[in-house]
Structures are given as C-alpha cells and as structure tokens.
Short mmCIF file of C-alpha atoms in Angstrom, two decimals:
data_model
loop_
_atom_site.label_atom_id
_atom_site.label_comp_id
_atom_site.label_asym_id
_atom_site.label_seq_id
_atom_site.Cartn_x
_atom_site.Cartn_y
_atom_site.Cartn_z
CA UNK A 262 74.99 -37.22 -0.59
CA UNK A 263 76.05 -34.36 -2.98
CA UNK A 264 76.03 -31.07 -0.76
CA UNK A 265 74.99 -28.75 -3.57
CA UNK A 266 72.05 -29.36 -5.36
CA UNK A 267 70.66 -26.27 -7.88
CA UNK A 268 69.76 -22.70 -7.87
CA UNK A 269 66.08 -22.25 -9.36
CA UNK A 270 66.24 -18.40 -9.36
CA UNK A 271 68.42 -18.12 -12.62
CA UNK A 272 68.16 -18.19 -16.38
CA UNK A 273 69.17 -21.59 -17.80
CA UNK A 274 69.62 -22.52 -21.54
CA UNK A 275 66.78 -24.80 -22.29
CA UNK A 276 68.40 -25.12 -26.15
CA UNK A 277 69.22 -23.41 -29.26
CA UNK A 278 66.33 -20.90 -31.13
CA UNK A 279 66.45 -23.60 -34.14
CA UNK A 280 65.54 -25.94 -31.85
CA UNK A 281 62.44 -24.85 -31.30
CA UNK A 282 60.46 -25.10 -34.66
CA UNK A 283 56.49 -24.13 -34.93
CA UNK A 284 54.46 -27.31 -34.43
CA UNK A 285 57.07 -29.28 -32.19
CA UNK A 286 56.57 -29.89 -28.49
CA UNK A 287 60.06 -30.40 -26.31
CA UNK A 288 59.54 -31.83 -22.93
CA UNK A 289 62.58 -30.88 -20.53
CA UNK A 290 63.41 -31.07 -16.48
CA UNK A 291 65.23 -27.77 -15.62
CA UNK A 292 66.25 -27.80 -11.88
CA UNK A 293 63.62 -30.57 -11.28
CA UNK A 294 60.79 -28.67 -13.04
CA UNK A 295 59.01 -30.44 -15.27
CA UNK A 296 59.03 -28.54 -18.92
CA UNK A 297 56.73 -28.85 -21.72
CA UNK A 298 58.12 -26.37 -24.62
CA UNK A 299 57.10 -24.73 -27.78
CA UNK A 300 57.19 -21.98 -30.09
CA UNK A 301 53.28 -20.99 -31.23
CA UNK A 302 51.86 -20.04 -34.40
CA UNK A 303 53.38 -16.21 -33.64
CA UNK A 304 56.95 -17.30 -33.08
CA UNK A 305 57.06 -16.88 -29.09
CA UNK A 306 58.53 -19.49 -27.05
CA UNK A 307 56.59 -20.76 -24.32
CA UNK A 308 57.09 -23.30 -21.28
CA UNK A 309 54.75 -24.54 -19.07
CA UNK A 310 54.79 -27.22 -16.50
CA UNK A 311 54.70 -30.50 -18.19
CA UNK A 312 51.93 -32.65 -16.42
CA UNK A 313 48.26 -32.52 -17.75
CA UNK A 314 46.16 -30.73 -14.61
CA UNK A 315 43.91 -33.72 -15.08
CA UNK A 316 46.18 -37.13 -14.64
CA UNK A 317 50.05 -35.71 -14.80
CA UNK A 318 50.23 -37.16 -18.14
CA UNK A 319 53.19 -35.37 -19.65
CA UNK A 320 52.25 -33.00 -21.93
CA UNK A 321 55.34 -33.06 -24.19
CA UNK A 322 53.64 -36.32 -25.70
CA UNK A 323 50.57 -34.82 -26.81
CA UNK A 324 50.98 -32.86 -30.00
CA UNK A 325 49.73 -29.41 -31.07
CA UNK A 326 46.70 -29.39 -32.88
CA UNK A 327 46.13 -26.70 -36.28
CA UNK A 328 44.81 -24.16 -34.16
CA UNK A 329 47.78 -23.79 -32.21
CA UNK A 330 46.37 -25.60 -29.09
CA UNK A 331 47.98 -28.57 -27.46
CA UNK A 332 45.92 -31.82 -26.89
CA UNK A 333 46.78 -34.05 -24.02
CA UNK A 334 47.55 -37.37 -25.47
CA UNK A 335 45.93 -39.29 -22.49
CA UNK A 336 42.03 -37.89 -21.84
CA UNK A 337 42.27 -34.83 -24.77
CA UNK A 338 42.30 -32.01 -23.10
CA UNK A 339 43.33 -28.81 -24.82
CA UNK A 340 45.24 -25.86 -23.93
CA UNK A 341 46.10 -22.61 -25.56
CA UNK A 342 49.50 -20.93 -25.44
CA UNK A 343 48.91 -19.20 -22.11
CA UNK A 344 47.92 -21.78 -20.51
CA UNK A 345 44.82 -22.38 -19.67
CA UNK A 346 42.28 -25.18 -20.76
CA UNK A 347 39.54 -24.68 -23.54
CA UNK A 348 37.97 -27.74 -24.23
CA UNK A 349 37.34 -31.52 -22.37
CA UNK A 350 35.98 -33.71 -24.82
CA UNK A 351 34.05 -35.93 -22.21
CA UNK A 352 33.12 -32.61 -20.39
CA UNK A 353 31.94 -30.86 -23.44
CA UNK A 354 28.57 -29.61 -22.18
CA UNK A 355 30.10 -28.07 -18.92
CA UNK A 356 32.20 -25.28 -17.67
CA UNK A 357 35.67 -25.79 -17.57
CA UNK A 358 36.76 -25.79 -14.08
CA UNK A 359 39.20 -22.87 -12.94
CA UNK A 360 42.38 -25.12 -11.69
CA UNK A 361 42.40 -26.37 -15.54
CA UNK A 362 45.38 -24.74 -16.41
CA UNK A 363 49.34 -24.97 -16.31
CA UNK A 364 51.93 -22.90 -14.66
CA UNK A 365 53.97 -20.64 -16.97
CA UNK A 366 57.90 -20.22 -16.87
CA UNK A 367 59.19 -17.06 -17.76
CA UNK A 368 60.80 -17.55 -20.97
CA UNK A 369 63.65 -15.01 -22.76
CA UNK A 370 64.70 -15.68 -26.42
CA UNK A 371 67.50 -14.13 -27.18
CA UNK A 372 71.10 -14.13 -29.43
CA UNK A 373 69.50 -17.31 -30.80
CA UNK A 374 69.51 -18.81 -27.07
CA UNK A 375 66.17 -19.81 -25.36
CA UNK A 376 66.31 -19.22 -21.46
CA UNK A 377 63.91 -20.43 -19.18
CA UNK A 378 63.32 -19.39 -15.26
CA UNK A 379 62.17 -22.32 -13.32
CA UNK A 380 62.23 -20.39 -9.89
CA UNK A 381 60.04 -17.65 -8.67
CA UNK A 382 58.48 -15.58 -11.40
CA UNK A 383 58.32 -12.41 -9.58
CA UNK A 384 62.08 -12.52 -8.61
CA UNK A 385 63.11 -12.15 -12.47
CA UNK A 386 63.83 -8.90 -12.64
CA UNK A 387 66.87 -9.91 -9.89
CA UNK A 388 68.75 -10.40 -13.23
CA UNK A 389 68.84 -10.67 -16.94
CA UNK A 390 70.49 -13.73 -19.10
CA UNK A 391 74.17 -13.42 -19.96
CA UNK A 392 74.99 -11.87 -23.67
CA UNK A 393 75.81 -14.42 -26.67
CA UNK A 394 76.43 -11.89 -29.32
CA UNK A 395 78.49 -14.08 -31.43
CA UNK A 396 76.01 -16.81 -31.79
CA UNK A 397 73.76 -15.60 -35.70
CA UNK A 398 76.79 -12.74 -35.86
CA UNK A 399 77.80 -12.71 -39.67
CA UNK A 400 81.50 -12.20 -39.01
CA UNK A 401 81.48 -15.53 -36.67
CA UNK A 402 81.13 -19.34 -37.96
CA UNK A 403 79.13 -21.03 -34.75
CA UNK A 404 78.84 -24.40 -34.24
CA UNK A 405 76.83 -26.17 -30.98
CA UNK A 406 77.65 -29.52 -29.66
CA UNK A 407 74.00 -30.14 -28.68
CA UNK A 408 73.37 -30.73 -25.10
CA UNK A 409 75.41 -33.92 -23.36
CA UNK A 410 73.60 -35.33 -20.44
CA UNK A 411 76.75 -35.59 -17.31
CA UNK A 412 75.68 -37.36 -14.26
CA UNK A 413 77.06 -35.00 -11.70
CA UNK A 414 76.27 -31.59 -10.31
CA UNK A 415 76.72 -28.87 -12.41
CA UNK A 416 78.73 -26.52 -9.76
CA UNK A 417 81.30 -29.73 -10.80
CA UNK A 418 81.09 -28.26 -14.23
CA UNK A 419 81.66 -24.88 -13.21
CA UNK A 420 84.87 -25.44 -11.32
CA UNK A 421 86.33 -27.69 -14.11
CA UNK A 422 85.52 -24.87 -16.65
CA UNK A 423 87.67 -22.39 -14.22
CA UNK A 424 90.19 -24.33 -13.74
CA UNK A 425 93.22 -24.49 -16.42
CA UNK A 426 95.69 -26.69 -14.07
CA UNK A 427 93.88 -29.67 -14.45
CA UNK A 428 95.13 -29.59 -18.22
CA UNK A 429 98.07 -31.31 -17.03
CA UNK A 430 97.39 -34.23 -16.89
CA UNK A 431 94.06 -34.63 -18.13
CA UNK A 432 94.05 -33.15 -21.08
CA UNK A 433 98.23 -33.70 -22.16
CA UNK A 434 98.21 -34.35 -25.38
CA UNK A 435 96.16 -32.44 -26.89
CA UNK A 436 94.99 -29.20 -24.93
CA UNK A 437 97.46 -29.15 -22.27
CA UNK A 438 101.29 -29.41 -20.95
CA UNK A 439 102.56 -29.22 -17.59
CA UNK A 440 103.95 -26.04 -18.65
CA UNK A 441 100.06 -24.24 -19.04
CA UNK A 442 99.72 -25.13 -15.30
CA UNK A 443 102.32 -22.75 -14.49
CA UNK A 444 100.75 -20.06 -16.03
CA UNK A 445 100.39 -16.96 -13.60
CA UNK A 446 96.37 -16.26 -12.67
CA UNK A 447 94.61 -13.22 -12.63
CA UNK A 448 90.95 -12.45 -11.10
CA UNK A 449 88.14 -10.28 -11.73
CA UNK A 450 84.80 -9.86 -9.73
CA UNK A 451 82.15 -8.10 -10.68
CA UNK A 452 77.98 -8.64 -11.52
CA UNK A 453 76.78 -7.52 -15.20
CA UNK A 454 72.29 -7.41 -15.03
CA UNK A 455 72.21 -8.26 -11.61
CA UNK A 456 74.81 -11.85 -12.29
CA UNK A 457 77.86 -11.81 -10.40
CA UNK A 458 80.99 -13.16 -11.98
CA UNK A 459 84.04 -14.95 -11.28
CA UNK A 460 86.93 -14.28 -14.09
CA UNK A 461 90.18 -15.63 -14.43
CA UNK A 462 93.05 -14.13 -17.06
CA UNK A 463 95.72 -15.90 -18.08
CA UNK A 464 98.43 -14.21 -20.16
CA UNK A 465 101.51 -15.66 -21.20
CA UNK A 466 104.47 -15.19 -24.01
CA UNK A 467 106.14 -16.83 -25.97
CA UNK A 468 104.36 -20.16 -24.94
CA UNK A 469 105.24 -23.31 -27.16
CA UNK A 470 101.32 -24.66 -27.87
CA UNK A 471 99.79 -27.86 -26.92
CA UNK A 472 99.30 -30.01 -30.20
CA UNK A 473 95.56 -29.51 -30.69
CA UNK A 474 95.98 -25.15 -29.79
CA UNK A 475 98.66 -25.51 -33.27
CA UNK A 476 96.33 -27.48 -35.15
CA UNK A 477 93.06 -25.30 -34.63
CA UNK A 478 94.73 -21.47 -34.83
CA UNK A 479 98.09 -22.24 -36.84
CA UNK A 480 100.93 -20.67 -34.81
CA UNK A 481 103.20 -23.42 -33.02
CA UNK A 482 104.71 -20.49 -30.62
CA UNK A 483 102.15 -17.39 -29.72
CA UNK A 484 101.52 -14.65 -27.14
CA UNK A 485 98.46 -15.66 -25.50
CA UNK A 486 95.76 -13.99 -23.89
CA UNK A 487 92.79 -16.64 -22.08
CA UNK A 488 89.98 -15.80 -20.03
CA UNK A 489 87.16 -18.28 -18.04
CA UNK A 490 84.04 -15.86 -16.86
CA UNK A 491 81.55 -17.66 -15.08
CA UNK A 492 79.15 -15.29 -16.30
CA UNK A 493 76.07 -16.89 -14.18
CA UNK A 494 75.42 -20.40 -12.89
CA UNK A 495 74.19 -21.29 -16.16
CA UNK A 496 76.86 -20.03 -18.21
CA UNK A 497 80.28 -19.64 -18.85
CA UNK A 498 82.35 -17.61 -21.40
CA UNK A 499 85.74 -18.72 -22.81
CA UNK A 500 87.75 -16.21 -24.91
CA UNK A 501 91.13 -17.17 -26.18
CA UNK A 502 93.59 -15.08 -28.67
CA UNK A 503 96.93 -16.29 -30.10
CA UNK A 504 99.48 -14.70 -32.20
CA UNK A 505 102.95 -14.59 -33.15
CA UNK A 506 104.47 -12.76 -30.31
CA UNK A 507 104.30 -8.98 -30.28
CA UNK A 508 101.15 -9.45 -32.82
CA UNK A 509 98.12 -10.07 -30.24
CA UNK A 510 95.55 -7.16 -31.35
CA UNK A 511 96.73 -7.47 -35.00
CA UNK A 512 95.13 -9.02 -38.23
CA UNK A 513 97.46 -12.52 -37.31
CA UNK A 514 95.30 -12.96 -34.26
CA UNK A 515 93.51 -16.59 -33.56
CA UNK A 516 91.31 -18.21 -31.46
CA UNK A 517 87.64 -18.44 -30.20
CA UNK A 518 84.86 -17.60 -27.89
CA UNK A 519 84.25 -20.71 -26.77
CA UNK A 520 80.45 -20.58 -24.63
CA UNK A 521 79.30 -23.57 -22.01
CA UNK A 522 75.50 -23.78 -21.06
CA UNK A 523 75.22 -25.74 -17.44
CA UNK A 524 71.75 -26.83 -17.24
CA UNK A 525 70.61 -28.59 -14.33
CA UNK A 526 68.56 -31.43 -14.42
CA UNK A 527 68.27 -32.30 -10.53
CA UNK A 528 70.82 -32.61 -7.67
CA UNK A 529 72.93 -35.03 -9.60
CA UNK A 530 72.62 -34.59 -13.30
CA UNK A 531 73.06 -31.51 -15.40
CA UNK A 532 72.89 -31.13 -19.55
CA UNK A 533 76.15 -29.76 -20.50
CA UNK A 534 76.33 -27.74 -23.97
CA UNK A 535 79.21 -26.40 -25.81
CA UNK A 536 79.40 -23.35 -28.22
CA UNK A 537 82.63 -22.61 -30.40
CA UNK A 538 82.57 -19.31 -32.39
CA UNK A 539 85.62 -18.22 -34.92
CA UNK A 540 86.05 -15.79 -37.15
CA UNK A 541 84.38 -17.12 -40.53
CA UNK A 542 87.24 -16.08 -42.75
CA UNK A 543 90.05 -17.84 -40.18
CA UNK A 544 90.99 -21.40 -41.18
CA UNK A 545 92.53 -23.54 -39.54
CA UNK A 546 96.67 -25.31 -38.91
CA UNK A 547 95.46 -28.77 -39.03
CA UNK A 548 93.73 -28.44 -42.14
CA UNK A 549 94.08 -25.52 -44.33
CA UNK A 550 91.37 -25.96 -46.50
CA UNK A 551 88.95 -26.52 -42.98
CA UNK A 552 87.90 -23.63 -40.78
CA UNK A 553 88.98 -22.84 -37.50
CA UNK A 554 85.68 -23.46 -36.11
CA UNK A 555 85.28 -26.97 -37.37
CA UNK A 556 88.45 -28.16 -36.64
CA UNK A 557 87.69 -26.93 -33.18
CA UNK A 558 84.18 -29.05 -33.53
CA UNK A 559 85.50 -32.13 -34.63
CA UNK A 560 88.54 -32.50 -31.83
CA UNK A 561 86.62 -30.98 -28.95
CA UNK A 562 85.07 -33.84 -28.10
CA UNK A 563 88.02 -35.64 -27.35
CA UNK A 564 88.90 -33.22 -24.67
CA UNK A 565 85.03 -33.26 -23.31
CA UNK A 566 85.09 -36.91 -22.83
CA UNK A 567 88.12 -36.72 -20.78
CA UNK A 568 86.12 -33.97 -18.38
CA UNK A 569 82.45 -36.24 -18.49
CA UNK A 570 85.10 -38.76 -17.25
CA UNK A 571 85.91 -36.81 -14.00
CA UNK A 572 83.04 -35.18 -13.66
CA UNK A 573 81.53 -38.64 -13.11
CA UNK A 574 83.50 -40.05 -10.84
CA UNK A 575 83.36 -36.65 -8.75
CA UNK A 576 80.25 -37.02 -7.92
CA UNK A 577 80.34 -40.99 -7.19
CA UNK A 578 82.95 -39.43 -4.38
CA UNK A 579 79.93 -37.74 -3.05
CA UNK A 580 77.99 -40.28 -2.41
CA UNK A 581 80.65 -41.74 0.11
CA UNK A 582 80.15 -40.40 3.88
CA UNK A 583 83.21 -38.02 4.20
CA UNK A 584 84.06 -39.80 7.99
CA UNK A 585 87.27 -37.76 8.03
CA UNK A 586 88.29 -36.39 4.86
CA UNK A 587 88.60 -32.46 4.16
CA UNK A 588 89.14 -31.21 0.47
CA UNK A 589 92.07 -29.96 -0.13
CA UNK A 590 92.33 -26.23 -1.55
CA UNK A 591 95.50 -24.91 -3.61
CA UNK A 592 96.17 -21.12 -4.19
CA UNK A 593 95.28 -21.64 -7.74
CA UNK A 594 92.06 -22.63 -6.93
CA UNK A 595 90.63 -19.18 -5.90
CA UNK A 596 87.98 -18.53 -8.40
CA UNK A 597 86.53 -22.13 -7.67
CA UNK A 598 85.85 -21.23 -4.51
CA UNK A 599 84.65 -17.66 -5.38
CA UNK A 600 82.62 -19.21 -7.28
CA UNK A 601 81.31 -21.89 -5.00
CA UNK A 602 80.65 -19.06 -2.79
CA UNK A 603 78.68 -16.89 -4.79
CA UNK A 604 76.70 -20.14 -5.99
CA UNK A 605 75.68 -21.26 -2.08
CA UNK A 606 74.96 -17.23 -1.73
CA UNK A 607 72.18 -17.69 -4.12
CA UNK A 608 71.26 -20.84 -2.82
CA UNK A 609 70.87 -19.40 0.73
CA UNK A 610 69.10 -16.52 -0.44
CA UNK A 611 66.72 -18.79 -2.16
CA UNK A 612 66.27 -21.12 0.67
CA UNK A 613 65.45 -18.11 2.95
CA UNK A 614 62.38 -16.86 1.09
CA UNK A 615 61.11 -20.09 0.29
CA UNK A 616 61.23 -20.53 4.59
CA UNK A 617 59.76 -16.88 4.96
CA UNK A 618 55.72 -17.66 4.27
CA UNK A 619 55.96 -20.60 6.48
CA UNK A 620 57.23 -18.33 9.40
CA UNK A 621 54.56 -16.32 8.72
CA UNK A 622 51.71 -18.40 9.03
#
C-alpha cells in the first residue's frame, strides 16, 4: 500500500483561468474532495463540494441556469454562488431547510492560475500560492500541456522533477547524456508565504548539449545554469539558461521557465500539468522559423511519456509488501529526501489537528 497519500492543507492548481469560462460547470476530485467549479456572472471563481445536499447527485452535471444559479440535474434544486439553496421545485410552498447548502473551498485566482484549498479553511492563511509571473506576461510566449492524469502518487512526481540523474538513461537521446548526471549539485532551503522549498542548482561549462537542449535554444556547446524549486507540494519551478560560454547574462541567452502543477487526485493518482514559458522574440535551433516555446511544446511530450512510464510502475512497486527490501539512497538524492521530509512534516501536522477534537471530547 502506497505510504504517502496527500496533503489537504495546500493550494493546488485546479486549471488554467481560460479554463474557466462564465456559464460552464467543471467537476474535479482534489485530494479526494469532490469539486464542482465555476466562474459566476461577476467573474469570481468558485468551488463547492460536488454532491447535491439532497441525493449526492454530482453537481458538475447540472448546468447553470440565466440567473447565475445552478440547478441540480437530478430533483432541481437550485443554488446561488455562495452556496446555499433557493428554490425546491417539489418543495415550493415551504421553507427551505437550513442543511440545504454546499461547503465552499477557498479559491485564489491568480497569474492566470486557479488554486483551490481542499483542507481546512481557517488554516489558509498558513500560506499563500506560489508566483507564476510569466504565465499572461507580454515578453513570454506560454504554452500549457493541459492536465495528464498519472496513476501514482504525486510525491513520485516531485522527486522525479528534482532529480536530473535519472536523465541518463531515461531520457538519452533527447534530454539527457550520462555526462548531465555528473553534474555537481547545489541546495537551497528556504519557505517564501509560509511554503518551504527544496532547490537544487546545477551549473556547468562548456557542456556539449543533449540533442533536443540544441534543437529548442540553438547553441550545440553552452554555459549552463539549471534550477528545480519545489516551490510547494503542488508546484514546481524549472528555470534553465544557456549560452555560448562566457555569455550567460547576455542578449545570446536561451532557455525557459518551465512550471509543473502536481494535483492530487487520491492516494494513488495525481493530474500532472506542464507549463513552458520563452521569451516571445527567441526562436528556436530545430526550426528557425518556429519559436522556442513551441518547439519545446511539440517534443516535450516525448520526454513526459518516458516519466508517466516510471511513475507508473513506481507505484505498482508499492503495492507489493516490502518483506525485506530497504530503498536505497545515493548522495545525489538529497533534495528528494528534503523534500519527502518536509512533505510527511505537513502531513503530520495535518494528521495531528485532525486527531486534536477527538481528544477533546
């Protein structure tokens, strides 16, 4: 059984700002919450639980009526954007009973990213959700892969994302050599609106690129400068810059901020979403007349389907009694386990208040 299952008090990326048009309802399951989502007549977001208080028909296939309200598709009932019930159709001559009405989750929109809090409403001032200032920026071309559905724990995804040795031999080929897992690591702690993060730095000269690096940001041998930040358990930040050596922090620098939204679904399935941002004016190796950022998009993939692939089979491992076996640890594998640590922090934490009224009574 997989040890780690999800931390509810913590923003998660329920999807992209477009994706929430006026008039459309989204039904979602963020760490085993039930979501129904929408943006009303006034251009707020809202999420509520998804099942009707009547029959735990899921909301998310009703619809939302002219007025802004949304109709239960099973019995009719209606109810405005904050929730609460204003009409039964085969109750129409009585009061509306008091327990008629949905629970909220707190909802943030913001650098074109909707976050939702599925845990305890009055712990969200603990922390804010991490910054995407490049996503809507006019000086950046962004481009989102739409969420992928991975059946595996998302602290799986979190571990692969810090983790640059596994690009040999996954990824050879196309992202990776056995030369990039030699590449010295650096770390950096530290908490930014109450997150704490895990970063590693990788710097390296002179460095002969993997194919697909030369094909997205031109130069064939570069100075490089790459960075993983787990900036929270639902996201993590990827900055890379390339140059001709001696010419990082010039007008000849490539390469991308490169954002991952880990969404969990339950104890064994997450929604995995990645963000590439360029520079709108760069273009890229492969195809001169193509930008960076789409050449990025249209590869990418490859190198995703490679991770889903272990990712999956990861967490079929877990499902095998360990009778024995002890996973290994390496010394590159420090900010994994920083970050495993600071996840089953939170998790404790979390585990302790919910355990704390119960003592009480």
């Amino acid at each position: 059984m997989t040890p780690y299952k999800y931390i509810r008090n913590c923003w998660y990326v329920a999807g992209l700002s477009k994706e929430f048009e006026p008039g459309k309802l989204t039904g979602h399951k963020i760490a085993n919450r039930p979501m129904v989502i929408w943006r009303t007549k006034e251009g707020k977001v809202v999420a509520f639980d998804n099942r009707c208080a009547h029959k735990r028909f899921p909301l998310s296939e009703g619809r939302l009526m002219d007025d802004g309200n949304l109709e239960c598709a099973y019995h009719g009932l209606r109810y405005n954007d904050a929730g609460r019930c204003i009409a039964i159709p085969s109750n129409s001559d009585g009061p509306i009973p008091p327990q008629a009405q949905l629970k909220p989750f707190p909802v943030i929109e913001q650098d074109e990213l909707v976050w939702v809090w599925p845990g305890d409403p009055a712990k969200t001032n603990l922390r804010k959700p991490p910054r995407s200032p490049e996503i809507g920026d006019d000086e950046w071309e962004t481009i989102d892969s739409g969420p992928m559905e991975v059946p595996a724990n998302y602290l799986l995804l979190i571990e692969n994302l810090l983790d640059i040795t596994h690009f040999y031999p996954l990824h050879a080929g196309n992202i990776g050599d056995l030369e990039n897992s030699r590449i010295p690591i650096e770390y950096e702690e530290g908490e930014i609106d109450g997150n704490k993060y895990i970063k590693t730095i990788r710097q390296v000269q002179n460095y002969k690129q993997p194919p697909y690096l030369t094909d997205w940001f031109v130069y064939d041998v570069v100075d490089r400068h790459h960075t993983h930040r787990m900036m929270s358990p639902g996201f993590t930040r990827v900055v890379m810059r390339n140059a001709p050596p001696g010419e990082l922090g010039t007008d000849k620098e490539r390469g991308y901020v490169l954002m991952h939204t880990h969404t969990p679904v339950d104890e064994r399935n997450h929604f995995w979403r990645w963000i590439v941002n360029c520079k709108k004016d760069h273009m890229s190796g492969g195809d001169p007349k193509m930008s960076a950022a789409k050449r990025v998009a249209s590869t990418f993939p490859n190198v995703v389907a490679e991770d889903h692939w272990v990712l999956e089979l990861q967490q079929q491992m877990f499902e095998i009694p360990d009778e024995g076996y002890s996973e290994l640890f390496l010394k590159s594998d420090k900010a994994l386990r920083r970050a495993r640590k600071i996840f089953l922090q939170m998790l404790r934490e979390e585990q302790t208040q919910a355990k704390r009224p119960q003592a009480a009574e």
